[in-house]
PDB file of C-alpha atoms in Angstrom:
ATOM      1  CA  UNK K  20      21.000  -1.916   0.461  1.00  0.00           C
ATOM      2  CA  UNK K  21      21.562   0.418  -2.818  1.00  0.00           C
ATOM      3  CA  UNK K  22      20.007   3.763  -1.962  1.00  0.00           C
ATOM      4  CA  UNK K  23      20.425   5.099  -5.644  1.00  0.00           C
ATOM      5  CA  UNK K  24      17.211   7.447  -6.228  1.00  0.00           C
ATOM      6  CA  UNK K  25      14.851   5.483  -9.416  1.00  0.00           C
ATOM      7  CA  UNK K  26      15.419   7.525 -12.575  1.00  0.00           C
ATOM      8  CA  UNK K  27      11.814   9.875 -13.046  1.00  0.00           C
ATOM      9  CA  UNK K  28      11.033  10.154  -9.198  1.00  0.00           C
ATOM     10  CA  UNK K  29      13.397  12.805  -8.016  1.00  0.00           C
ATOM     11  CA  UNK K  30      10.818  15.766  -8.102  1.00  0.00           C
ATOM     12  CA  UNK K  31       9.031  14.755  -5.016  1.00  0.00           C
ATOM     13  CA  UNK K  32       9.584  16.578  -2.057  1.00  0.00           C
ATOM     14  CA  UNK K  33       8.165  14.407   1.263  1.00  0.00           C
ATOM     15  CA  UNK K  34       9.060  10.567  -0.188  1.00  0.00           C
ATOM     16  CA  UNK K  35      12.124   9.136  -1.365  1.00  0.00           C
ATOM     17  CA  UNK K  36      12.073   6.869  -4.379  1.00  0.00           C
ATOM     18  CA  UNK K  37      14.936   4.403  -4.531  1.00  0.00           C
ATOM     19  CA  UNK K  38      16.289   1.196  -5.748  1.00  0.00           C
ATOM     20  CA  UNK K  39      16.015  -1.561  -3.064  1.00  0.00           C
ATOM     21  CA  UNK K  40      18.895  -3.838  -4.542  1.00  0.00           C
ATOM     22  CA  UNK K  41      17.520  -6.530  -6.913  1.00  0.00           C
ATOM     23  CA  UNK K  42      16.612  -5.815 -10.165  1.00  0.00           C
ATOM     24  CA  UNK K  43      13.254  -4.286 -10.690  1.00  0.00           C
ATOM     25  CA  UNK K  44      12.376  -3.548  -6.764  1.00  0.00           C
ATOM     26  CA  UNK K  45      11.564   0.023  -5.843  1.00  0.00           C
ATOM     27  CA  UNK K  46      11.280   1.037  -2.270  1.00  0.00           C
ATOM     28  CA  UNK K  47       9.250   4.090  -1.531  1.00  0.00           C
ATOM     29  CA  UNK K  48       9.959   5.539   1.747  1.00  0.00           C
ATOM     30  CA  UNK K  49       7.717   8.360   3.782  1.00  0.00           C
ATOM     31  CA  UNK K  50      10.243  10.948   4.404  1.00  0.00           C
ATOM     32  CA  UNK K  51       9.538  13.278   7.649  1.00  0.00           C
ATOM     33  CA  UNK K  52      10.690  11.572  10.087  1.00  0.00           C
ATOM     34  CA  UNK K  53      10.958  14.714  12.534  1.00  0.00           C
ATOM     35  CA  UNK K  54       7.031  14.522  12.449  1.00  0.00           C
ATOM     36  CA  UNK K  55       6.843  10.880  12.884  1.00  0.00           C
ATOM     37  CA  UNK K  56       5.875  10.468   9.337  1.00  0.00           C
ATOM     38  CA  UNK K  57       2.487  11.950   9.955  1.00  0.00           C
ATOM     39  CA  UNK K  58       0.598  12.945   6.982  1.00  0.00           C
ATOM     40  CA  UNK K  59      -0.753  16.210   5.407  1.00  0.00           C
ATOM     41  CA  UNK K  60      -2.582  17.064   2.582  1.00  0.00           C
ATOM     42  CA  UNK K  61       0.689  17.618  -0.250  1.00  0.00           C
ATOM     43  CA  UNK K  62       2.153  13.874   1.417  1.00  0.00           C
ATOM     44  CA  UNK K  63      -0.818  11.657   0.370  1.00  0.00           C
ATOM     45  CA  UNK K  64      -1.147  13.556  -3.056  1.00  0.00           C
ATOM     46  CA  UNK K  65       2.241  12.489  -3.699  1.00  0.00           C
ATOM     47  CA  UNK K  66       1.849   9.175  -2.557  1.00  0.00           C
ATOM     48  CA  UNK K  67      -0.792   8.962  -5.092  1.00  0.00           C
ATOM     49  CA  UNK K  68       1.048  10.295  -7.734  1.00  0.00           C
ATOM     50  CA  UNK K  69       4.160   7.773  -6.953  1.00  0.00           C
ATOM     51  CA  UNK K  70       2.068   4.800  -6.653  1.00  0.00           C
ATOM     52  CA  UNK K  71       0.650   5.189 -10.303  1.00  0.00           C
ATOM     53  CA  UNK K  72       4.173   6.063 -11.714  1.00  0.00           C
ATOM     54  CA  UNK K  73       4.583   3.188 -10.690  1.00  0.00           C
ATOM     55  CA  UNK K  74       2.090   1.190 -11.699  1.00  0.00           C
ATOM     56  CA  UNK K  75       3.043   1.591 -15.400  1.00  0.00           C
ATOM     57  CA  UNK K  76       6.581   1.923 -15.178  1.00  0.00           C
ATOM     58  CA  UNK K  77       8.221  -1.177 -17.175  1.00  0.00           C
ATOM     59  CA  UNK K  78      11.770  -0.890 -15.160  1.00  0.00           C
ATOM     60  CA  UNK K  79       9.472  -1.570 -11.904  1.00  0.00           C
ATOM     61  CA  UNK K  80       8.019  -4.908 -11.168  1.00  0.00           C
ATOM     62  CA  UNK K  81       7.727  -5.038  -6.876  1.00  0.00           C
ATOM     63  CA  UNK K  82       7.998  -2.051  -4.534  1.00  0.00           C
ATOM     64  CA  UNK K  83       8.981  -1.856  -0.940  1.00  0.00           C
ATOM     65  CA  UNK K  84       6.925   0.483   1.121  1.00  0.00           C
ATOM     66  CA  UNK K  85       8.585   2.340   4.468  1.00  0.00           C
ATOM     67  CA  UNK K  86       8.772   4.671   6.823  1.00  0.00           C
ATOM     68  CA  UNK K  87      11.945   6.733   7.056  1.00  0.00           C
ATOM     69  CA  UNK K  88      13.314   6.693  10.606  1.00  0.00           C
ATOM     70  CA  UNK K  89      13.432   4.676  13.879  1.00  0.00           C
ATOM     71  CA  UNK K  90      10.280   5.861  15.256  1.00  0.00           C
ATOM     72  CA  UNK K  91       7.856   4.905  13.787  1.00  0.00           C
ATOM     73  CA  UNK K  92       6.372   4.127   9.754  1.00  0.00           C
ATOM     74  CA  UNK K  93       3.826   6.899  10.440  1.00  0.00           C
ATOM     75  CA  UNK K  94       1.942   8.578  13.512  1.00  0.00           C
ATOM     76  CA  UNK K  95      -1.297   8.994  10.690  1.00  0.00           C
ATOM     77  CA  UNK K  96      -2.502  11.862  10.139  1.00  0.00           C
ATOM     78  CA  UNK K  97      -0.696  15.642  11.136  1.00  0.00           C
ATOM     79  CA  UNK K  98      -3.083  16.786  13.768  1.00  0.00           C
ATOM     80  CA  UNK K  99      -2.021  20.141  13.360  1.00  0.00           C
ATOM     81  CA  UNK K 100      -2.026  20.820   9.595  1.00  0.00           C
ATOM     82  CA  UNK K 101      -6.064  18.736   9.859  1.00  0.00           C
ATOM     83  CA  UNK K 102      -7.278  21.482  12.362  1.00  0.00           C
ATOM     84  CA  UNK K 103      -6.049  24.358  10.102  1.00  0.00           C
ATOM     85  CA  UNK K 104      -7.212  22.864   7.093  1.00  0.00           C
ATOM     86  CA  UNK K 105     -10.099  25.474   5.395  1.00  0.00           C
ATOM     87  CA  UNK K 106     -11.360  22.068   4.016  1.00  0.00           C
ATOM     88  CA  UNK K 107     -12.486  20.451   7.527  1.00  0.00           C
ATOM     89  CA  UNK K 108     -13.253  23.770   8.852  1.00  0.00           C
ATOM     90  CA  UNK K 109     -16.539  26.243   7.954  1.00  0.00           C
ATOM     91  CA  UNK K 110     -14.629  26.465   4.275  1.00  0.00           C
ATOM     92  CA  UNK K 111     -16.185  29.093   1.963  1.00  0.00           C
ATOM     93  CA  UNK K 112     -19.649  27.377   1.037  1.00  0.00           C
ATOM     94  CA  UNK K 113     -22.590  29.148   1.519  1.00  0.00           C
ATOM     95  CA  UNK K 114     -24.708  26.414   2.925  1.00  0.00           C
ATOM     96  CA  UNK K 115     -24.798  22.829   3.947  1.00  0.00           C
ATOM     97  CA  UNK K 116     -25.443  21.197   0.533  1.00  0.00           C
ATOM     98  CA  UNK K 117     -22.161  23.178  -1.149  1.00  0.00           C
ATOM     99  CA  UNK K 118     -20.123  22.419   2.212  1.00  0.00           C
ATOM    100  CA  UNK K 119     -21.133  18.814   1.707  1.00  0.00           C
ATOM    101  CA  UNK K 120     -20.091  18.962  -1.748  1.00  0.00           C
ATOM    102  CA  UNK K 121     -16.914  20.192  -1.494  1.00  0.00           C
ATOM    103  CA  UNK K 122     -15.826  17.794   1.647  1.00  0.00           C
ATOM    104  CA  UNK K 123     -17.094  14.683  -0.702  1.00  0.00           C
ATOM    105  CA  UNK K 124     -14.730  15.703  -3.519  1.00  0.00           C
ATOM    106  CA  UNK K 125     -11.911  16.291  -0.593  1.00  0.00           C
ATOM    107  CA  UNK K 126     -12.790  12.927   0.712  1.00  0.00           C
ATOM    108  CA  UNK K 127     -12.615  11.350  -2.521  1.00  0.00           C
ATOM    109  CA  UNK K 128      -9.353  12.838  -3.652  1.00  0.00           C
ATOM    110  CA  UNK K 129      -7.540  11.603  -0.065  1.00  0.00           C
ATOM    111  CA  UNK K 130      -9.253   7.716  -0.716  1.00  0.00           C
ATOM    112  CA  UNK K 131      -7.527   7.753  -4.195  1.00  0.00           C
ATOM    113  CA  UNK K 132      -4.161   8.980  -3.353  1.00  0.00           C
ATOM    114  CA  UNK K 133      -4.435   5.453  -0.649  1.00  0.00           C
ATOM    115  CA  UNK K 134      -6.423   3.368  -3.349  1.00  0.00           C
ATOM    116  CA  UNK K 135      -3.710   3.989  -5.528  1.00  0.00           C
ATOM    117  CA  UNK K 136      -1.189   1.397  -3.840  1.00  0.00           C
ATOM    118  CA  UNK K 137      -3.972  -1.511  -4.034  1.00  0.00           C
ATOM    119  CA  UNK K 138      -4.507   0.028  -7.852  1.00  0.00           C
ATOM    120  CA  UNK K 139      -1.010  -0.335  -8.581  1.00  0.00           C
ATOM    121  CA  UNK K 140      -0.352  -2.829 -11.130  1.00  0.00           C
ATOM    122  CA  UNK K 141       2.944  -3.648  -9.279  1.00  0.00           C
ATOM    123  CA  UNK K 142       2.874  -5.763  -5.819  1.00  0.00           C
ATOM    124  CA  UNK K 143       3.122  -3.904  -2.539  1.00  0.00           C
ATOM    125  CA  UNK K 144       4.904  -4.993   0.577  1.00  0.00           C
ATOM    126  CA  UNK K 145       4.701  -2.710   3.556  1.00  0.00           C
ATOM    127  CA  UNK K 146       7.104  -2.797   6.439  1.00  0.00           C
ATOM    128  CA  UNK K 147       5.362  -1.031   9.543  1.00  0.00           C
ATOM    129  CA  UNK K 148       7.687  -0.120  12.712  1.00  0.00           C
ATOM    130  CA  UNK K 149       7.395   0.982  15.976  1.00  0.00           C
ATOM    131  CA  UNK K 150       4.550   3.584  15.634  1.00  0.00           C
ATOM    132  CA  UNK K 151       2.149   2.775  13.098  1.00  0.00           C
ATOM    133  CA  UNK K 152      -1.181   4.422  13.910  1.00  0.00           C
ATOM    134  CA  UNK K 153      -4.087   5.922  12.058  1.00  0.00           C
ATOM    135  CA  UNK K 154      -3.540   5.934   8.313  1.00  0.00           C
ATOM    136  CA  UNK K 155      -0.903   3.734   9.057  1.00  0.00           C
ATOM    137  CA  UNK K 156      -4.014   1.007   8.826  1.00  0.00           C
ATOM    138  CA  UNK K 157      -5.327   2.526   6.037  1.00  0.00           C
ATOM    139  CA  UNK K 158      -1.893   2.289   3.878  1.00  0.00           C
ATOM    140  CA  UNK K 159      -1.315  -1.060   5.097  1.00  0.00           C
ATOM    141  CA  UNK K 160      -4.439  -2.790   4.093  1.00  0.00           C
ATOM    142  CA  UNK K 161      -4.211  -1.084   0.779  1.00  0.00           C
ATOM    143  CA  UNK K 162      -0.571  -2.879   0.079  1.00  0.00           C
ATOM    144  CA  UNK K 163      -0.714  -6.379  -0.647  1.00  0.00           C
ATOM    145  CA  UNK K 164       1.858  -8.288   1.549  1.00  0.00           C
ATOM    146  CA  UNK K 165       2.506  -6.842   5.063  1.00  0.00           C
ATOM    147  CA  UNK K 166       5.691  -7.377   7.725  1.00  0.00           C
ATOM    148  CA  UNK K 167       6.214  -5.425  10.797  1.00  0.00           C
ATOM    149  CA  UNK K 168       8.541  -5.280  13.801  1.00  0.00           C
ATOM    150  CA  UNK K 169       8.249  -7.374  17.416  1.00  0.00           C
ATOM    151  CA  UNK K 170       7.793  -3.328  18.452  1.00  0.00           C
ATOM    152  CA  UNK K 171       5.215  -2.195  16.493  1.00  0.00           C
ATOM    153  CA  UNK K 172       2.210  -0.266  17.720  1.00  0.00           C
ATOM    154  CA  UNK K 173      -0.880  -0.235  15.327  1.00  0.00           C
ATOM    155  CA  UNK K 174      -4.413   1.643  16.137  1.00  0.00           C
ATOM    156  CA  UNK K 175      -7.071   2.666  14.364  1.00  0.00           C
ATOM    157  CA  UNK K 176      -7.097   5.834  16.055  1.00  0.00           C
ATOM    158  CA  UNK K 177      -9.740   7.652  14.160  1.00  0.00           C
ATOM    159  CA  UNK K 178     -12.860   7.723  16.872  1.00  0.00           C
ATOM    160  CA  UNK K 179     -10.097   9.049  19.051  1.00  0.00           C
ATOM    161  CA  UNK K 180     -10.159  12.369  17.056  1.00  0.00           C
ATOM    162  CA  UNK K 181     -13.823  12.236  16.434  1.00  0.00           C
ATOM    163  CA  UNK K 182     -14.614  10.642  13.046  1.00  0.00           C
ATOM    164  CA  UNK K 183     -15.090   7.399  11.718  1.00  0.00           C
ATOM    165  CA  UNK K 184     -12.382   6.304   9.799  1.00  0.00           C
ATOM    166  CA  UNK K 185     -12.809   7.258   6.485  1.00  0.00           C
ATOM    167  CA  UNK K 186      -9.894   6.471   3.825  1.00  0.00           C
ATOM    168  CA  UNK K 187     -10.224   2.970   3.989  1.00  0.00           C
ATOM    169  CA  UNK K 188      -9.768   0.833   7.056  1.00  0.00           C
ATOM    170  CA  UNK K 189     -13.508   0.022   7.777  1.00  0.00           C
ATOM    171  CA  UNK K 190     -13.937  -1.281   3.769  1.00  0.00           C
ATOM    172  CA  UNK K 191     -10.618  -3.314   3.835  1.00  0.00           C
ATOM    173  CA  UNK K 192      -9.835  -4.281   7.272  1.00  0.00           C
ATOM    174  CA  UNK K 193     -12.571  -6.741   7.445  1.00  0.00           C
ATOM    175  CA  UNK K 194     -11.545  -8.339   4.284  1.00  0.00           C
ATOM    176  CA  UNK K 195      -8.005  -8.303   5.094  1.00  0.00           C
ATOM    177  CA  UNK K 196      -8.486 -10.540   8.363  1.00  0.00           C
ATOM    178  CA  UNK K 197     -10.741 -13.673   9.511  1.00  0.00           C
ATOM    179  CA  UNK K 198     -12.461 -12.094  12.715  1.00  0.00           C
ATOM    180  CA  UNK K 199     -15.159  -9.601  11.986  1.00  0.00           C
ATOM    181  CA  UNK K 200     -15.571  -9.098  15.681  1.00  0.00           C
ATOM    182  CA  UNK K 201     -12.062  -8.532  16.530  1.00  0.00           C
ATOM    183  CA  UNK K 202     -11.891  -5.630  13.645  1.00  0.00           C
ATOM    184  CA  UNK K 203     -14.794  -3.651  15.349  1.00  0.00           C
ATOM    185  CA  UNK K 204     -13.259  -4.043  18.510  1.00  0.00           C
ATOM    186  CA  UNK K 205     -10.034  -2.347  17.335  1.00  0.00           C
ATOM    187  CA  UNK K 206     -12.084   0.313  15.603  1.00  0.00           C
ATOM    188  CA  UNK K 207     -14.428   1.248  17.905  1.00  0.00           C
ATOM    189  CA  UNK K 208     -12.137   1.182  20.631  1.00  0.00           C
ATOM    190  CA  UNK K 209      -9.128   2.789  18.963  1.00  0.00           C
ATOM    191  CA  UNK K 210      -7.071   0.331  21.226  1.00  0.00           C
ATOM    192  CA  UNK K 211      -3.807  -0.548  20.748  1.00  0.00           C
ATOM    193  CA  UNK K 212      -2.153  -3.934  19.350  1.00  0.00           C
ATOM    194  CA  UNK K 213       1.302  -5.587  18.960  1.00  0.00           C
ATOM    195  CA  UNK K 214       2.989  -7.344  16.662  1.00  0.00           C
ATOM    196  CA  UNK K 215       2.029 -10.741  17.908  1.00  0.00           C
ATOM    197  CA  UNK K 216      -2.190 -10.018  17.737  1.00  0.00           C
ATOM    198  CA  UNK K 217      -1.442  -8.531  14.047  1.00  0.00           C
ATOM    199  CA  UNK K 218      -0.002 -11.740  12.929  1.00  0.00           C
ATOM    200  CA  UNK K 219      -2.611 -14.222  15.214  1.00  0.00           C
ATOM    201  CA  UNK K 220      -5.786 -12.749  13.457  1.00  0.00           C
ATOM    202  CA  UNK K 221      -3.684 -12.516   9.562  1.00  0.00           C
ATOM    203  CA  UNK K 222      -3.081  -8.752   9.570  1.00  0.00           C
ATOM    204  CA  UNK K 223       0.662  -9.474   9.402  1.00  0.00           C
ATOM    205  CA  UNK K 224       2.092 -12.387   7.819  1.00  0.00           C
ATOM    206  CA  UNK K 225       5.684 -11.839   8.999  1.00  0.00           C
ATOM    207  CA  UNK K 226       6.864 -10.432  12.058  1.00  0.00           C
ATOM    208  CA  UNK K 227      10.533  -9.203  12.651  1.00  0.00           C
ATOM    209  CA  UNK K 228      13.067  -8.682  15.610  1.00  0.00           C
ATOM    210  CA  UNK K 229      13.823  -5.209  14.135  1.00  0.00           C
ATOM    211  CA  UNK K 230      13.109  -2.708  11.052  1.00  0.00           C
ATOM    212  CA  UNK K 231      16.513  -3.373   9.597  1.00  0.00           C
ATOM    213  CA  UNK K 232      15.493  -7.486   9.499  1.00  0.00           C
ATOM    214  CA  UNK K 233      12.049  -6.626   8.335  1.00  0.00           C
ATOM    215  CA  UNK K 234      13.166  -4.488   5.302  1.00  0.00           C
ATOM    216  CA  UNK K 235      16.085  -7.064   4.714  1.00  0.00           C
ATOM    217  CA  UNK K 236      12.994  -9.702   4.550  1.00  0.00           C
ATOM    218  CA  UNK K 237      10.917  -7.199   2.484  1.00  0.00           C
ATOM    219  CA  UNK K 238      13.582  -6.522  -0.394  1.00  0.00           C
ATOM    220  CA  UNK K 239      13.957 -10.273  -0.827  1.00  0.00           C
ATOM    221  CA  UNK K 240      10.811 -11.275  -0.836  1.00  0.00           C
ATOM    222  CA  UNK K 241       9.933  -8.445  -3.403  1.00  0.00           C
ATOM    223  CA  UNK K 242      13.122  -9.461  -5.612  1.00  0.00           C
ATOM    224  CA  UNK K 243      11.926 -13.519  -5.443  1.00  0.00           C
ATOM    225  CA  UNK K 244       8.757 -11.486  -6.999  1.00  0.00           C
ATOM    226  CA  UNK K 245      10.572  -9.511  -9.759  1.00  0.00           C
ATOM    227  CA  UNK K 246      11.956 -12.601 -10.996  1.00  0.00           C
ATOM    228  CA  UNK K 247       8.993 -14.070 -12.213  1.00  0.00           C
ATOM    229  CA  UNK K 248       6.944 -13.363 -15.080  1.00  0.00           C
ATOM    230  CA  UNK K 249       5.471 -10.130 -14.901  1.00  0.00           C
ATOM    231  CA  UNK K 250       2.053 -10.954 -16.946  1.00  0.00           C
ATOM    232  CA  UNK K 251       1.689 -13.577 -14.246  1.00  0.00           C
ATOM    233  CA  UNK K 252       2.603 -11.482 -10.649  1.00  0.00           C
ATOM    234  CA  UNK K 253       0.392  -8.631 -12.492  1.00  0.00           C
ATOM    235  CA  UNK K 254      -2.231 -10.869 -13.608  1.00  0.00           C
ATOM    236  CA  UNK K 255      -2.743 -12.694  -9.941  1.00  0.00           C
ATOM    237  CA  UNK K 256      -2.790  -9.679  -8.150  1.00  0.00           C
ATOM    238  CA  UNK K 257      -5.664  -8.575 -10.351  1.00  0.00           C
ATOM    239  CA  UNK K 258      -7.398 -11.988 -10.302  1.00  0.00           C
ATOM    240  CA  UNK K 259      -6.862 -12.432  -6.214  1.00  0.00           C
ATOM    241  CA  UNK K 260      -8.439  -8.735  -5.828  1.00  0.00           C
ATOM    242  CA  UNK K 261     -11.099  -9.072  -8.004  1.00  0.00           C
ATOM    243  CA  UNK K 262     -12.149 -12.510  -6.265  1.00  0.00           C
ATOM    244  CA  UNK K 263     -11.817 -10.713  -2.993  1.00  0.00           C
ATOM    245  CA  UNK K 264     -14.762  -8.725  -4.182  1.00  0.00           C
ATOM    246  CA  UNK K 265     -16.791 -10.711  -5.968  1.00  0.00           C
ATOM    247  CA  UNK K 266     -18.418 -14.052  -5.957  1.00  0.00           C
ATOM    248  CA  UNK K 267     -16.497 -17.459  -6.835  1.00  0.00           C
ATOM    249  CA  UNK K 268     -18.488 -17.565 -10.427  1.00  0.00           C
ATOM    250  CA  UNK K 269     -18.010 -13.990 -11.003  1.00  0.00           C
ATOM    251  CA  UNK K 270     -14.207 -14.505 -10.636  1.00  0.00           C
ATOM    252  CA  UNK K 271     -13.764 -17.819 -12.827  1.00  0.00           C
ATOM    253  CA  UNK K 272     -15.600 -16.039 -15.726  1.00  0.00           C
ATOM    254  CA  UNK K 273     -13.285 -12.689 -15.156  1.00  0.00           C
ATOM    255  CA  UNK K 274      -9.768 -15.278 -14.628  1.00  0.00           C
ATOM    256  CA  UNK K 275     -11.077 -16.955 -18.379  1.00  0.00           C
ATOM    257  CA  UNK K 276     -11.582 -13.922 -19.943  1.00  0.00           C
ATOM    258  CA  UNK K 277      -7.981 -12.057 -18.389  1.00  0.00           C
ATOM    259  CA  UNK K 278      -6.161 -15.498 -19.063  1.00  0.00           C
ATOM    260  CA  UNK K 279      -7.639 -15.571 -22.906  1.00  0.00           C
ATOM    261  CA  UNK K 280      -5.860 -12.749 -23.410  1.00  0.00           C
ATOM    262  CA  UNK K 281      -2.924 -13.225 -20.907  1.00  0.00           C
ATOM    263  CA  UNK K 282      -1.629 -16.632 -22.113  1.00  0.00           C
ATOM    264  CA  UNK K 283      -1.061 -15.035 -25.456  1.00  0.00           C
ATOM    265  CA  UNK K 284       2.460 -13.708 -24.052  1.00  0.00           C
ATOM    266  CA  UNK K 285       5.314 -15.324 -24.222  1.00  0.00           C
ATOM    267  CA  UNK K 286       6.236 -15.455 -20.817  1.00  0.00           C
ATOM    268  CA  UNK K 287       4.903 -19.099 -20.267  1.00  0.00           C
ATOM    269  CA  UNK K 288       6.864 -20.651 -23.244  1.00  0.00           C
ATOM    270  CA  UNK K 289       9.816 -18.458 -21.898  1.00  0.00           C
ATOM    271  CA  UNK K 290       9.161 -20.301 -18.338  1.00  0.00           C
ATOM    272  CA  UNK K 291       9.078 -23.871 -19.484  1.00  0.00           C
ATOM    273  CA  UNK K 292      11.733 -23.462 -22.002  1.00  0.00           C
ATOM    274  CA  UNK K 293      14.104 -21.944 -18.707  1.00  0.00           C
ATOM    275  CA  UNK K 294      12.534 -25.260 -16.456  1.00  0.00           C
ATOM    276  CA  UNK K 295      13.416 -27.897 -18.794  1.00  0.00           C
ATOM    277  CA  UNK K 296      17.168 -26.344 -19.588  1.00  0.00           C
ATOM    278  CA  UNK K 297      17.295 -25.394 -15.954  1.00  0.00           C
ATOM    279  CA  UNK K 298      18.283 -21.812 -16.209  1.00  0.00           C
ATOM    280  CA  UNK K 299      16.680 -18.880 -14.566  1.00  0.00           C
ATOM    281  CA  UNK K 300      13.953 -17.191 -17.048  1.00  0.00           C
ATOM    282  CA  UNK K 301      14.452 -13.664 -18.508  1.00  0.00           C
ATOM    283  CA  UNK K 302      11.585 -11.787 -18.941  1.00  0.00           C
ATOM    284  CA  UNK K 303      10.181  -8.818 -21.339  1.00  0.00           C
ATOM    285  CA  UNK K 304       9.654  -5.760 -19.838  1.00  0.00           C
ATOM    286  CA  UNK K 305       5.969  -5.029 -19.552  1.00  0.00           C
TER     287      UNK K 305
END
C-alpha cells in the first residue's frame, strides 16, 4: 500500500493523512500508538478538522479510517490528560449555571470533531483492531461501513469511568444495530465483545483474520467506491442518513427534491454511455 502523505494534510501533528493506493482513497490513520491511540483534547480537534478537509476536497472521494499500530485502533479516551483537564475539573466559573455553561460548549465542541466523519460528504470505512474501546464506539458508529479483526475487543467503557457516554454511542448505536436490548446491555454493563457478536447483531459487516487483511479489504472496497459517480456515492450517503432519521414520507419528498437537482449532472449520461460501449466511466471531479 502507497504511504505517500495527501497533498494539504501534512500540518497535523497526531494523524497521518495518506494515499491508500487507488485513485481518490484517503486513509486517515490515529497516530500514537505508544498510548494505544487514546485520545486527548488537540487529537479529536484534529480529527475534526481532517474529516471536513475532507469532505470538500475534489481529489478525495472514499477514506480509510485506522489505527496506527498492532495494539489496538484506540484505547478511547487518555485517562490521564481527562483527569487534568481544567474543563472536567472545578474550572474557573463562579457558580453552577457558568460551570454548566462552559462544560455544554466543551461537550459540544468534542461531539462535532466525531460528527464530523458521519458529516463528511465522502464515505467512511473504519477498520477497528485488537483494542477498540470507549470512543472507539463512538468513531465507529459515526463512519459508515465498518470491518474489524477475529481479535478485536470493543466496550463501551464509559459507566466504567463514571459518566454516561456522551459523544455519541447512546444516539447512534441503537440505530446502527437491530437489538435495542443487546445495545443497553453493552452500555450499561461496559462488557466486553468480540468480533463474532459485532458482526451477529450488524455492528460489523466484515470480519478479518488480521489488521493487514482487514485494511487490504478496506482499501478495495473504498476504491470499488471511488470509481463510481461521485454525485451518486455522495448523494446516497445523504439520502440513506437522512432516512435513518426520519420517516419513510419525509425521506421520498427529501430523495425528489436532492434527485431534481442531482440528475442534472452528467454523471448518469457519462454511466450509460461507458455501459453500452463497455468501458469503465470517468468521472468529473466534484
Amino acid at each position: 500500500m502507497a504511504q505517500q502523505q495527501l497533498k494539504g494534510y501534512t500540518s497535523y501533528k497526531h494523524f497521518n493523512v495518506i494515499s491508500a493506493g487507488p485513485d481518490f482513497v484517503a486513509h486517515v490513520e490515529i497516530n500514537r500508538p505508544a498510548k494505544l491511540n487514546a485520545f486527548f483534547e488537540a487529537m479529536w480537534l484534529e480529527l475534526g478538522a481532517i474529516f471536513r478537509q475532507l469532505s470538500s476536497d475534489p481529489e478525495v472521494r472514499a477514506v480509510v479510517l485506522s489505527g496506527a499500530g498492532d495494539r489496538g485502533f484506540t484505547a478511547g479516551l487518555d485517562i490521564h490528560a481527562a483527569s487534568s483537564n481544567n474543563q472536567l475539573q472545578s474550572g474557573d466559573a463562579p457558580d453552577v449555571g457558568r460551570k454548566a455553561a462552559q462544560l455544554r460548549r466543551y461537550i459540544t465542541e468534542f461531539q462535532d470533531s466525531i460528527s464530523a466523519i458521519e458529516l463528511c460528504e465522502k464515505p467512511v470505512i473504519v477498520v477497528l483492531h485488537a483494542i477498540s474501546l470507549g470512543l472507539a464506539i463512538d468513531i465507529a458508529c459515526a463512519a459508515d461501513i465498518r470491518l474489524c479483526t477475529r481479535d478485536v475487543r470493543l466496550a463501551v467503557k464509559e459507566v466504567d469511568i463514571g459518566l454516561a457516554a456522551d459523544i455519541g454511542t447512546l444516539s447512534r448505536l441503537p440505530k446502527a444495530v437491530g437489538n435495542f436490548s443487546w445495545v443497553k446491555e453493552v452500555c450499561l454493563s461496559a462488557r466486553e465483545f468480540g468480533a463474532a457478536e459485532a458482526e451477529q447483531v450488524g455492528f460489523v459487516s466484515h470480519v478479518l483474520d488480521s489488521k493487514a487483511a482487514a485494511m487490504d479489504q478496506a482499501v478495495k472496497l473504498a476504491g470499488l467506491i471511488a470509481g463510481k459517480s461521485p454525485i451518486a456515492v455522495q448523494g446516497t450517503k445523504e439520502l440513506l442518513n437522512h432516512a435513518r432519521d426520519h420517516s419513510v414520507a419525509e425521506s421520498l419528498r427529501y430523495t425528489t427534491v436532492w434527485n431534481s437537482a442531482a440528475l442534472q449532472s452528467r454523471d448518469m449520461m457519462d454511466a450509460l454511455s461507458a455501459s453500452v460501449q463497455k468501458k469503465k466511466p470517468v468521472f468529473s471531479k466534484l
